[in-house]
Tab-separated table of C-alpha atoms in Angstrom:
chain	number	residue	atom	x	y	z
A	8	MET	CA	23.060	-30.798	-30.945
A	9	ALA	CA	26.673	-30.102	-31.668
A	10	LEU	CA	28.850	-28.278	-29.156
A	11	PRO	CA	27.059	-25.007	-28.299
A	12	ARG	CA	28.271	-22.219	-30.548
A	13	LEU	CA	26.990	-18.675	-30.444
A	14	ASN	CA	26.221	-16.832	-33.672
A	15	VAL	CA	25.652	-13.170	-32.872
A	16	LEU	CA	26.466	-10.296	-35.155
A	17	ARG	CA	29.028	-8.186	-33.329
A	18	PRO	CA	27.827	-4.598	-32.911
A	19	PRO	CA	30.199	-1.803	-33.909
A	20	ARG	CA	32.416	-0.433	-31.151
A	21	GLY	CA	30.577	2.889	-31.305
A	22	CYS	CA	27.317	1.181	-30.279
A	23	LEU	CA	28.971	-0.210	-27.158
A	24	ILE	CA	30.265	3.258	-26.278
A	25	LEU	CA	26.778	4.761	-26.664
A	26	LEU	CA	25.312	1.991	-24.513
A	27	GLY	CA	27.844	2.732	-21.767
A	28	VAL	CA	27.051	6.451	-21.877
A	29	ALA	CA	23.332	5.712	-21.592
A	30	LEU	CA	23.883	3.579	-18.494
A	31	LEU	CA	26.015	6.276	-16.835
A	32	CYS	CA	23.358	8.892	-17.521
A	33	SER	CA	20.621	6.675	-16.071
A	34	VAL	CA	22.550	6.310	-12.820
A	35	GLY	CA	22.474	10.082	-12.369
A	36	VAL	CA	18.670	10.360	-12.450
A	37	SER	CA	17.073	11.227	-9.088
A	38	ALA	CA	20.157	10.185	-7.148
A	39	GLY	CA	19.486	9.002	-3.618
A	40	GLN	CA	15.690	9.626	-3.647
A	41	ALA	CA	14.135	6.749	-5.591
A	42	GLN	CA	13.033	3.484	-4.027
A	43	HIS	CA	12.163	0.189	-5.690
A	44	LEU	CA	8.579	-1.040	-5.796
A	45	GLY	CA	7.738	-2.939	-2.590
A	46	THR	CA	4.544	-4.690	-3.724
A	47	GLY	CA	2.212	-4.336	-6.703
A	48	ILE	CA	1.845	-4.921	-10.436
A	49	TYR	CA	4.554	-3.844	-12.874
A	50	GLY	CA	5.343	-4.040	-16.612
A	51	LYS	CA	8.570	-4.184	-18.617
A	52	LEU	CA	9.366	-3.312	-22.249
A	53	GLY	CA	12.773	-3.681	-23.817
A	54	ALA	CA	14.944	-4.719	-26.766
A	55	GLY	CA	18.356	-6.280	-27.253
A	56	LEU	CA	20.636	-8.555	-29.252
A	57	SER	CA	19.601	-12.096	-30.183
A	58	GLY	CA	21.696	-15.236	-29.892
A	59	TYR	CA	21.272	-18.855	-31.063
A	60	THR	CA	23.156	-22.070	-30.344
A	61	GLY	CA	22.316	-25.155	-32.347
A	62	ASP	CA	23.216	-27.561	-35.153
A	63	LEU	CA	23.307	-25.401	-38.273
A	64	SER	CA	26.462	-24.863	-40.266
A	65	GLY	CA	26.401	-21.114	-39.760
A	66	ALA	CA	26.764	-21.419	-35.970
A	67	GLY	CA	30.234	-20.673	-34.724
A	68	GLU	CA	31.549	-19.169	-37.933
A	69	ALA	CA	33.212	-15.773	-38.040
A	70	PRO	CA	30.797	-12.839	-38.094
A	71	ARG	CA	29.409	-12.288	-41.563
A	72	GLU	CA	29.915	-9.243	-43.651
A	73	LEU	CA	26.977	-6.842	-43.702
A	74	ASP	CA	25.434	-8.375	-46.797
A	75	ALA	CA	21.776	-7.940	-47.762
A	76	ASN	CA	20.621	-11.127	-45.991
A	77	VAL	CA	22.178	-10.165	-42.660
A	78	LEU	CA	20.798	-6.628	-42.827
A	79	LYS	CA	17.345	-8.007	-43.574
A	80	HIS	CA	17.501	-10.356	-40.567
A	81	PHE	CA	19.496	-8.260	-38.123
A	82	PRO	CA	19.967	-10.223	-34.829
A	83	LEU	CA	17.610	-8.282	-32.528
A	84	THR	CA	14.970	-9.164	-29.939
A	85	ALA	CA	11.974	-7.368	-28.500
A	86	ALA	CA	10.748	-8.378	-25.032
A	87	GLY	CA	7.864	-7.576	-22.726
A	88	GLU	CA	6.762	-8.693	-19.274
A	89	LEU	CA	3.880	-8.341	-16.825
A	90	GLY	CA	4.555	-9.285	-13.218
A	91	TYR	CA	3.529	-8.984	-9.600
A	92	GLN	CA	5.952	-7.967	-6.823
A	93	PHE	CA	4.987	-9.949	-3.717
A	94	SER	CA	7.693	-8.283	-1.602
A	95	PRO	CA	10.764	-6.108	-2.244
A	96	ASN	CA	12.687	-9.321	-3.038
A	97	TRP	CA	10.270	-11.806	-4.653
A	98	ALA	CA	8.245	-11.475	-7.865
A	99	LEU	CA	6.442	-13.676	-10.422
A	100	ALA	CA	6.371	-12.621	-14.083
A	101	LEU	CA	4.809	-13.726	-17.384
A	102	GLY	CA	6.669	-12.461	-20.439
A	103	GLY	CA	7.543	-12.929	-24.069
A	104	GLN	CA	10.510	-12.528	-26.411
A	105	ALA	CA	10.405	-12.171	-30.213
A	106	GLY	CA	13.759	-12.423	-31.985
A	107	SER	CA	15.352	-12.601	-35.406
A	108	TYR	CA	18.053	-15.330	-35.415
A	109	VAL	CA	20.282	-15.163	-38.472
A	110	SER	CA	21.529	-18.758	-38.589
A	111	VAL	CA	18.247	-20.612	-38.075
A	112	GLY	CA	17.187	-19.755	-41.611
A	113	ASP	CA	20.129	-21.642	-43.154
A	114	ALA	CA	18.109	-24.872	-43.300
A	115	ALA	CA	15.571	-23.444	-45.725
A	116	PRO	CA	16.298	-19.775	-46.377
A	117	ALA	CA	13.564	-19.497	-48.973
A	118	THR	CA	10.779	-20.401	-46.543
A	119	ASP	CA	12.111	-19.747	-43.035
A	120	SER	CA	11.238	-16.385	-41.478
A	121	TYR	CA	14.373	-16.365	-39.266
A	122	ARG	CA	12.066	-15.356	-36.387
A	123	ARG	CA	11.263	-17.344	-33.222
A	124	TYR	CA	8.776	-16.420	-30.480
A	125	THR	CA	9.265	-17.370	-26.824
A	126	SER	CA	6.832	-17.104	-23.923
A	127	HIS	CA	8.185	-17.602	-20.419
A	128	LEU	CA	7.003	-17.815	-16.806
A	129	LEU	CA	9.677	-16.709	-14.333
A	130	GLY	CA	10.247	-16.443	-10.611
A	131	ARG	CA	12.580	-13.573	-9.722
A	132	TYR	CA	14.670	-12.745	-6.662
A	133	THR	CA	16.067	-9.221	-6.183
A	134	PHE	CA	19.067	-8.722	-3.905
A	135	GLY	CA	19.415	-5.910	-1.388
A	136	ALA	CA	17.059	-3.409	0.237
A	137	PRO	CA	14.367	-1.383	-1.629
A	138	SER	CA	16.253	1.848	-0.851
A	139	GLN	CA	19.257	0.827	-3.008
A	140	ARG	CA	19.447	2.747	-6.276
A	141	VAL	CA	20.868	-0.214	-8.206
A	142	ALA	CA	19.501	-3.694	-7.491
A	143	PHE	CA	20.692	-6.983	-9.022
A	144	TYR	CA	18.330	-9.874	-9.673
A	145	LEU	CA	18.296	-13.509	-10.865
A	146	ASP	CA	15.354	-15.390	-12.345
A	147	ALA	CA	14.466	-18.884	-13.527
A	148	GLY	CA	11.416	-20.608	-14.982
A	149	LEU	CA	9.969	-22.342	-18.054
A	150	ASN	CA	9.566	-21.275	-21.683
A	151	VAL	CA	7.599	-22.278	-24.777
A	152	THR	CA	9.204	-21.408	-28.144
A	153	VAL	CA	7.365	-21.437	-31.491
A	154	GLY	CA	8.129	-20.408	-35.066
A	155	GLY	CA	10.443	-23.274	-36.010
A	156	PRO	CA	9.962	-25.363	-39.142
A	157	THR	CA	8.877	-28.545	-37.354
A	158	ARG	CA	7.302	-28.260	-33.897
A	159	THR	CA	6.884	-26.308	-30.671
A	160	GLY	CA	9.675	-26.552	-28.103
A	161	ILE	CA	9.730	-26.197	-24.340
A	162	GLY	CA	12.481	-25.981	-21.745
A	163	PRO	CA	14.002	-24.108	-18.793
A	164	SER	CA	14.903	-20.415	-18.773
A	165	VAL	CA	17.530	-18.658	-16.674
A	166	GLY	CA	18.619	-15.027	-16.571
A	167	GLY	CA	19.679	-12.064	-14.524
A	168	GLY	CA	20.358	-8.365	-14.652
A	169	MET	CA	20.263	-5.101	-12.767
A	170	ASP	CA	17.498	-2.601	-12.128
A	171	ILE	CA	18.409	1.115	-11.921
A	172	ARG	CA	15.637	3.032	-10.175
A	173	ALA	CA	14.829	6.496	-11.563
A	174	SER	CA	11.622	7.021	-9.537
A	175	ARG	CA	9.127	4.857	-7.721
A	176	ALA	CA	7.181	4.364	-10.941
A	177	VAL	CA	9.999	3.951	-13.507
A	178	SER	CA	13.390	2.243	-13.662
A	179	ILE	CA	15.886	1.168	-16.323
A	180	PHE	CA	16.920	-2.476	-16.540
A	181	VAL	CA	19.843	-4.232	-18.227
A	182	GLU	CA	19.609	-8.014	-18.417
A	183	SER	CA	20.646	-11.239	-20.152
A	184	ARG	CA	18.576	-14.411	-20.591
A	185	LEU	CA	18.951	-17.933	-22.025
A	186	HIS	CA	16.068	-20.201	-23.098
A	187	ALA	CA	16.907	-23.903	-23.619
A	188	VAL	CA	14.501	-25.636	-26.018
A	189	PHE	CA	13.639	-29.343	-26.379
A	190	PRO	CA	13.472	-31.347	-28.662
A	191	ASP	CA	16.621	-30.629	-30.618
A	192	ASP	CA	14.873	-29.850	-33.920
A	193	ALA	CA	12.193	-27.513	-32.505
A	194	VAL	CA	14.136	-24.315	-33.278
A	195	ASP	CA	16.215	-25.115	-36.384
A	196	GLY	CA	14.633	-28.283	-37.846
A	197	THR	CA	17.930	-30.160	-37.429
A	198	GLU	CA	18.899	-32.907	-35.004
A	199	THR	CA	22.359	-33.963	-33.909
A	200	ALA	CA	23.342	-37.242	-35.530
A	201	GLY	CA	23.372	-40.009	-32.896
A	202	GLY	CA	22.124	-37.637	-30.271
A	203	GLY	CA	19.322	-39.982	-29.249
A	204	GLY	CA	17.010	-37.026	-28.599
A	205	ARG	CA	19.055	-35.802	-25.648
A	206	SER	CA	20.365	-32.613	-27.301
A	207	PHE	CA	18.772	-29.169	-27.311
A	208	ASP	CA	19.051	-25.711	-28.861
A	209	THR	CA	18.884	-22.275	-27.202
A	210	VAL	CA	17.432	-18.930	-28.222
A	211	ASN	CA	19.039	-16.207	-26.137
A	212	GLN	CA	19.134	-12.513	-25.387
A	213	PRO	CA	22.810	-11.927	-24.495
A	214	LEU	CA	22.144	-8.238	-23.838
A	215	GLY	CA	18.861	-6.395	-23.385
A	216	ILE	CA	17.886	-2.963	-22.105
A	217	GLY	CA	14.527	-1.314	-21.426
A	218	LEU	CA	12.113	0.312	-18.984
A	219	LYS	CA	10.259	-1.126	-16.009
A	220	PHE	CA	7.220	0.780	-14.775
A	221	SER	CA	4.854	0.371	-11.834
A	222	LEU	CA	1.135	-0.126	-12.565
A	223	THR	CA	0.057	0.219	-8.904
A	224	THR	CA	-1.400	3.550	-7.742
A	225	PRO	CA	0.518	4.814	-4.675
A	226	THR	CA	-1.330	5.396	-1.374
A	227	ALA	CA	-1.073	8.730	0.431
A	228	PRO	CA	-0.018	8.789	4.105
A	229	ASP	CA	-2.465	9.223	6.992
A	230	VAL	CA	-1.520	10.286	10.518
A	231	VAL	CA	-3.341	7.818	12.773
A	232	ALA	CA	-2.083	9.221	16.110
A	233	LEU	CA	0.207	11.930	17.494
A	234	ASP	CA	1.412	11.405	21.059
A	235	GLY	CA	3.305	13.680	23.450
A	236	PRO	CA	3.024	15.250	26.928
A	237	LEU	CA	0.802	18.263	27.553
A	238	GLU	CA	3.197	19.931	30.006
A	239	VAL	CA	6.934	19.740	30.695
A	240	PRO	CA	9.439	21.801	32.748
A	241	VAL	CA	11.914	23.967	30.866
A	242	ASP	CA	15.255	22.327	29.903
A	243	THR	CA	13.697	18.844	30.106
A	244	ALA	CA	13.940	16.445	27.154
A	245	VAL	CA	10.528	15.467	25.782
A	246	THR	CA	9.707	12.824	23.154
A	247	PHE	CA	6.920	12.982	20.552
A	248	ALA	CA	5.720	9.983	18.513
A	249	ALA	CA	3.627	9.836	15.335
A	250	THR	CA	1.802	6.758	14.010
A	251	VAL	CA	1.023	6.602	10.280
A	252	ASN	CA	-0.462	3.956	7.971
A	253	GLU	CA	2.880	2.223	7.445
A	254	ASP	CA	1.388	-0.841	5.711
A	255	GLU	CA	-0.512	1.097	3.033
A	256	ALA	CA	1.472	4.294	2.371
A	257	ALA	CA	3.810	4.361	-0.644
A	258	ARG	CA	7.548	4.556	-0.017
A	259	PRO	CA	9.728	6.527	0.389
A	260	LEU	CA	7.896	8.188	3.283
A	261	ASP	CA	9.325	11.463	4.580
A	262	ARG	CA	8.539	12.479	8.196
A	263	GLN	CA	9.152	16.042	9.416
A	264	TRP	CA	8.621	17.671	12.834
A	265	ARG	CA	8.323	21.367	13.753
A	266	PHE	CA	8.595	22.020	17.491
A	267	GLY	CA	7.199	25.564	17.473
A	268	ASP	CA	10.422	27.270	18.562
A	269	GLY	CA	12.074	27.383	15.137
A	270	THR	CA	13.704	23.948	15.341
A	271	ARG	CA	12.869	20.803	13.390
A	272	GLY	CA	13.259	17.030	13.564
A	273	THR	CA	12.768	13.927	11.419
A	274	GLY	CA	11.622	10.346	11.874
A	275	PRO	CA	8.639	8.570	13.459
A	276	THR	CA	9.744	9.803	16.920
A	277	ALA	CA	11.544	13.011	17.871
A	278	THR	CA	13.123	14.207	21.127
A	279	HIS	CA	13.448	17.925	21.877
A	280	THR	CA	14.371	20.203	24.778
A	281	TYR	CA	12.740	23.622	25.167
A	282	GLY	CA	14.970	26.377	26.580
A	283	ARG	CA	12.227	28.910	27.366
A	284	PRO	CA	8.834	28.616	29.063
A	285	GLY	CA	5.710	29.154	27.018
A	286	THR	CA	3.080	27.329	24.972
A	287	TYR	CA	4.296	25.759	21.709
A	288	THR	CA	2.503	24.152	18.776
A	289	VAL	CA	4.183	20.906	17.675
A	290	SER	CA	3.325	19.841	14.117
A	291	PHE	CA	4.088	16.620	12.239
A	292	ALA	CA	3.934	16.035	8.461
A	293	ALA	CA	4.204	12.736	6.553
A	294	ARG	CA	4.840	13.039	2.812
A	295	ASN	CA	5.195	10.708	-0.176
A	296	GLU	CA	4.572	11.042	-3.899
A	297	ALA	CA	0.811	10.566	-3.404
A	298	GLY	CA	0.261	13.375	-0.902
A	299	THR	CA	0.877	14.920	2.519
A	300	ALA	CA	-0.799	14.337	5.891
A	301	THR	CA	-0.344	16.683	8.868
A	302	GLU	CA	-1.307	16.685	12.540
A	303	SER	CA	-0.453	18.997	15.448
A	304	THR	CA	-0.613	19.255	19.233
A	305	THR	CA	0.355	21.812	21.881
A	306	ILE	CA	2.717	21.605	24.837
A	307	ARG	CA	3.099	23.977	27.807
A	308	VAL	CA	6.673	24.542	28.973
A	309	THR	CA	6.856	25.768	32.574
A	310	ARG	CA	9.629	27.281	34.657
A	311	ALA	CA	11.385	24.786	36.885
A	312	SER	CA	10.544	26.894	39.976
A	313	ASP	CA	6.917	27.481	39.057
A	314	PRO	CA	4.305	25.945	41.407
A	315	PRO	CA	2.014	23.295	39.913
A	316	SER	CA	-0.401	24.848	37.464
A	317	THR	CA	-4.096	25.224	38.253
A	318	PRO	CA	-5.915	22.155	36.971
A	319	ASP	CA	-7.675	22.594	33.671
A	320	ALA	CA	-11.442	22.257	33.513
A	321	PRO	CA	-12.554	18.816	32.272
A	322	TRP	CA	-12.959	18.296	28.548
A	323	ILE	CA	-14.882	15.221	27.395
A	324	VAL	CA	-12.979	14.080	24.335
A	325	SER	CA	-15.333	11.199	23.501
A	326	LEU	CA	-18.404	9.393	24.793
A	327	THR	CA	-19.037	5.852	23.502
A	328	ALA	CA	-21.326	2.875	24.065
A	329	ARG	CA	-20.287	-0.581	22.917
A	330	PRO	CA	-22.176	-2.204	21.361
A	331	ASN	CA	-24.528	0.377	19.903
A	332	PRO	CA	-27.131	-0.673	18.698
A	333	VAL	CA	-27.561	-3.360	21.374
A	334	SER	CA	-30.059	-6.180	21.904
A	335	VAL	CA	-32.496	-5.860	24.808
A	336	GLY	CA	-30.958	-7.423	27.919
A	337	GLU	CA	-27.401	-7.380	26.566
A	338	PRO	CA	-24.766	-5.476	28.642
A	339	VAL	CA	-23.562	-2.146	27.246
A	340	GLN	CA	-20.144	-0.728	28.174
A	341	LEU	CA	-20.297	3.064	28.534
A	342	ARG	CA	-16.982	4.889	28.353
A	343	SER	CA	-15.870	8.515	28.471
A	344	VAL	CA	-12.397	9.842	27.646
A	345	VAL	CA	-11.705	13.053	29.577
A	346	ARG	CA	-8.780	15.460	29.601
A	347	GLY	CA	-7.986	18.142	32.141
A	348	GLY	CA	-6.870	18.293	35.748
A	349	GLU	CA	-7.521	15.090	37.695
A	350	PRO	CA	-9.199	13.810	39.786
A	351	PHE	CA	-12.605	13.780	38.077
A	352	ALA	CA	-16.044	13.106	39.535
A	353	TYR	CA	-18.478	11.286	37.211
A	354	ARG	CA	-22.251	11.361	37.331
A	355	TRP	CA	-24.096	9.211	34.774
A	356	THR	CA	-27.787	9.538	33.954
A	357	VAL	CA	-29.266	6.636	31.967
A	358	GLY	CA	-32.883	7.339	31.093
A	359	ASP	CA	-34.440	8.486	34.388
A	360	GLU	CA	-31.894	6.724	36.598
A	361	THR	CA	-28.807	8.462	38.017
A	362	VAL	CA	-25.778	6.321	38.919
A	363	GLU	CA	-22.280	7.036	40.279
A	364	ARG	CA	-19.980	4.450	38.680
A	365	GLY	CA	-16.821	6.158	37.457
A	366	PRO	CA	-15.673	6.561	33.831
A	367	GLU	CA	-16.822	3.141	32.488
A	368	PRO	CA	-20.151	1.864	33.865
A	369	THR	CA	-22.001	-1.141	32.405
A	370	VAL	CA	-25.796	-0.963	31.926
A	371	THR	CA	-28.575	-3.038	30.334
A	372	PHE	CA	-31.877	-2.025	28.735
A	373	GLU	CA	-35.057	-4.017	29.269
A	374	ARG	CA	-37.124	-2.491	26.475
A	375	PRO	CA	-36.401	-1.569	22.845
A	376	GLY	CA	-36.107	2.012	21.697
A	377	ARG	CA	-33.789	5.001	21.910
A	378	HIS	CA	-32.400	5.578	25.400
A	379	PRO	CA	-30.687	8.880	26.324
A	380	VAL	CA	-27.375	8.632	28.205
A	381	ARG	CA	-25.746	11.657	29.855
A	382	VAL	CA	-22.433	12.021	31.711
A	383	ARG	CA	-21.449	14.938	33.946
A	384	VAL	CA	-17.716	15.285	34.690
A	385	SER	CA	-16.376	17.798	37.213
A	386	ASN	CA	-13.168	18.771	39.006
A	387	ASP	CA	-11.965	21.774	41.017
A	388	ALA	CA	-11.767	23.903	37.847
A	389	GLY	CA	-15.222	23.297	36.372
A	390	THR	CA	-17.846	20.932	34.968
A	391	GLU	CA	-18.722	19.573	31.504
A	392	THR	CA	-21.730	17.531	30.388
A	393	ARG	CA	-22.163	15.411	27.268
A	394	ALA	CA	-25.002	13.223	26.011
A	395	MET	CA	-25.610	10.449	23.491
A	396	THR	CA	-28.310	7.944	22.490
A	397	VAL	CA	-28.160	4.132	22.768
A	398	HIS	CA	-30.398	2.138	20.417
A	399	ALA	CA	-31.859	-0.998	22.018
A	400	GLU	CA	-33.272	-3.583	19.585
A	401	ARG	CA	-35.305	-6.747	19.994
A	402	PRO	CA	-33.189	-9.929	20.102
A	403	GLU	CA	-32.884	-12.011	16.921
A	404	GLY	CA	-35.830	-14.366	16.493
A	405	HIS	CA	-38.061	-12.336	18.841
A	406	SER	CA	-41.586	-12.049	17.540
A	407	ALA	CA	-42.669	-8.457	16.916
A	408	ARG	CA	-45.884	-6.975	15.634
A	409	ALA	CA	-44.199	-4.880	12.946
A	410	PRO	CA	-40.609	-5.809	11.992
A	411	ALA	CA	-38.360	-2.817	11.520
A	412	PRO	CA	-37.430	-2.047	7.908
A	413	THR	CA	-34.004	-3.111	6.724
A	414	ALA	CA	-31.350	-0.419	7.134
A	415	ALA	CA	-29.777	-0.402	3.680
A	416	TRP	CA	-27.718	2.812	3.833
A	417	ALA	CA	-24.855	4.215	5.897
A	418	ILE	CA	-22.281	7.029	5.768
A	419	GLY	CA	-18.867	5.938	4.475
A	420	VAL	CA	-15.819	7.636	6.001
A	421	ALA	CA	-12.956	5.458	4.680
A	422	SER	CA	-12.229	2.558	2.311
A	423	MET	CA	-9.009	0.517	2.118
A	424	ARG	CA	-7.665	-2.896	1.149
A	425	SER	CA	-6.107	-3.651	4.558
A	426	ARG	CA	-8.346	-4.929	7.364
A	427	ALA	CA	-5.776	-3.845	9.959
A	428	GLY	CA	-5.796	-0.303	8.548
A	429	ALA	CA	-9.604	-0.268	8.520
A	430	GLU	CA	-9.726	-1.368	12.168
A	431	ARG	CA	-7.360	1.436	13.177
A	432	MET	CA	-9.468	3.923	11.236
A	433	ALA	CA	-12.685	2.606	12.840
A	434	ARG	CA	-11.265	3.045	16.346
A	435	ARG	CA	-10.288	6.587	15.460
A	436	TYR	CA	-13.751	7.537	14.215
A	437	ARG	CA	-15.557	5.802	17.107
A	438	GLU	CA	-13.958	8.302	19.473
A	439	ARG	CA	-14.309	11.252	17.114
A	440	LEU	CA	-17.953	10.661	16.073
A	441	ALA	CA	-19.393	8.926	19.144
A	442	ASP	CA	-21.721	11.785	20.038
A	443	ALA	CA	-21.622	13.873	16.877
A	444	VAL	CA	-23.270	11.347	14.500
A	445	PRO	CA	-25.995	8.842	15.580
A	446	GLY	CA	-25.224	5.155	15.062
A	447	ALA	CA	-22.290	2.812	15.503
A	448	VAL	CA	-19.031	2.889	13.546
A	449	ARG	CA	-18.339	-0.493	11.961
A	450	ILE	CA	-16.467	-2.209	9.120
A	451	VAL	CA	-18.217	-3.776	6.103
A	452	GLU	CA	-16.617	-5.756	3.294
A	453	HIS	CA	-17.019	-4.682	-0.333
A	454	VAL	CA	-15.627	-6.073	-3.609
A	455	LEU	CA	-14.356	-3.396	-6.017
A	456	ASP	CA	-12.628	-4.288	-9.310
A	457	GLN	CA	-12.420	-7.934	-8.141
A	458	THR	CA	-10.493	-6.794	-5.010
A	459	LEU	CA	-11.808	-7.044	-1.452
A	460	HIS	CA	-12.045	-3.628	0.253
A	461	PHE	CA	-12.948	-2.793	3.856
A	462	ARG	CA	-15.225	0.195	4.344
A	463	VAL	CA	-15.543	2.112	7.605
A	464	VAL	CA	-19.183	3.276	7.842
A	465	VAL	CA	-21.318	5.173	10.376
A	466	GLY	CA	-25.000	4.736	11.202
A	467	ARG	CA	-27.903	2.749	9.769
A	468	TYR	CA	-30.508	4.466	7.569
A	469	GLU	CA	-33.513	3.151	5.708
A	470	THR	CA	-33.114	5.370	2.626
A	471	GLN	CA	-30.379	7.222	0.787
A	472	ALA	CA	-32.180	10.492	1.491
A	473	ALA	CA	-32.040	9.852	5.240
A	474	ALA	CA	-28.311	9.103	5.096
A	475	GLN	CA	-27.732	12.223	2.984
A	476	ARG	CA	-29.625	14.425	5.466
A	477	VAL	CA	-27.465	13.210	8.357
A	478	LEU	CA	-24.369	13.721	6.208
A	479	GLU	CA	-25.321	17.335	5.496
A	480	ASP	CA	-26.385	18.060	9.111
A	481	HIS	CA	-23.082	16.779	10.505
A	482	ARG	CA	-20.751	17.856	7.693
A	483	ARG	CA	-18.364	19.615	10.112
A	484	ALA	CA	-17.960	16.534	12.319
A	485	LEU	CA	-17.496	14.095	9.403
A	486	PRO	CA	-14.355	13.866	7.228
A	487	SER	CA	-14.378	15.902	4.010
A	488	GLY	CA	-14.630	12.807	1.794
A	489	ALA	CA	-17.596	11.153	3.593
A	490	TRP	CA	-20.356	9.813	1.340
A	491	ALA	CA	-23.705	7.998	1.487
A	492	VAL	CA	-23.112	4.313	0.748
A	493	GLN	CA	-25.590	1.491	0.107
A	494	LEU	CA	-24.886	-1.649	2.114
A	495	GLN	CA	-24.791	-4.983	0.288
């Protein structure tokens, strides 16, 4: 190959002005609110000017007049790309570029199409944080170029550009890329005399512009927990904290607090001071483009000189047994979560036996079947009682006269791609549904659209009709989207 010489038709000055105006307008879209895709699948479509460096006589000459041949083979490219964003900085992409290169047809203008087609595999690194409106990137990889008069060429590809985010789903990109092609005659059918096969040609896109769009459906937020004190003296700073599904929810994620006295706050935690005594409702909302999740709690603000308040009557928030079902002879951990004025007195009744063992006794069952468990909690202000059922089963391998039928159905309450998120959701529903819905809360794996999902399910039922009956009977205790699901 001779010394690299670029043969690109120079665009009129007016085109450059229009291109600059378009870029300035794109910067003004959704200023300050958009965020770049963190992870997921994306696509790109664009067009630009083509460039060629090689051995033909036309390379390096002054730009041609707009004769019929040049107008017929105007130096343009069309490009597309499909990629996966592993993190806000790293991505892998498979793409293609089709271009019309004016000079490459000089070798045989009667038969050459002037067009070359390039496929490339690129690794890309994006600089800066996802919250930046304009992000610059560099990429490198390999290409395969076809369409030349002799053979297929391969070689390295390098490029770079900037991504201007308009929304989470769409952005505008401006980029430049160079594809080196070996051997020397793969693109133009001509070799450099005496080159010994060491030379190469390039098919380039000196300037390209287009749209990048996300193909990943955003995930709505979910408030996993809302923490704060139940009582505080007036003029005392108090801190509230909200936990959401950070790993799954789409960004940007907006967090808003309302403290019940007309004031507001932002962020995952918020500190506030109440100036007047009373009872206030504190609400938290997490929002993104996929939806809104809200949660609330109450706080009692007392006068600094007020005597300690009368203890509240006990309220049994949850009653659980782990594991449940349980094998005969295996220990079962009973646990109750109680709110109200301490101290509490606990009285547990397991079957026909009454024990005094505090909030978390451990028991075993010597025979299979359904065993009733009842806890009675009392303090100076009152008493509350709550009951549940523990299912004791024969150990694995134990001979039985009539084996129990396989439980093939359950009630699904959540499904997600993150095991950590599913475990948090399972813990939440174990406390919420411990006594309301019979059966244990557990996680089962399920493949959907070739992707592993983790389902949080409740209970074990022999038929779909049985699962549906429980779902209808306990509709108020179950989440609105609960469904009967067949276990694999």
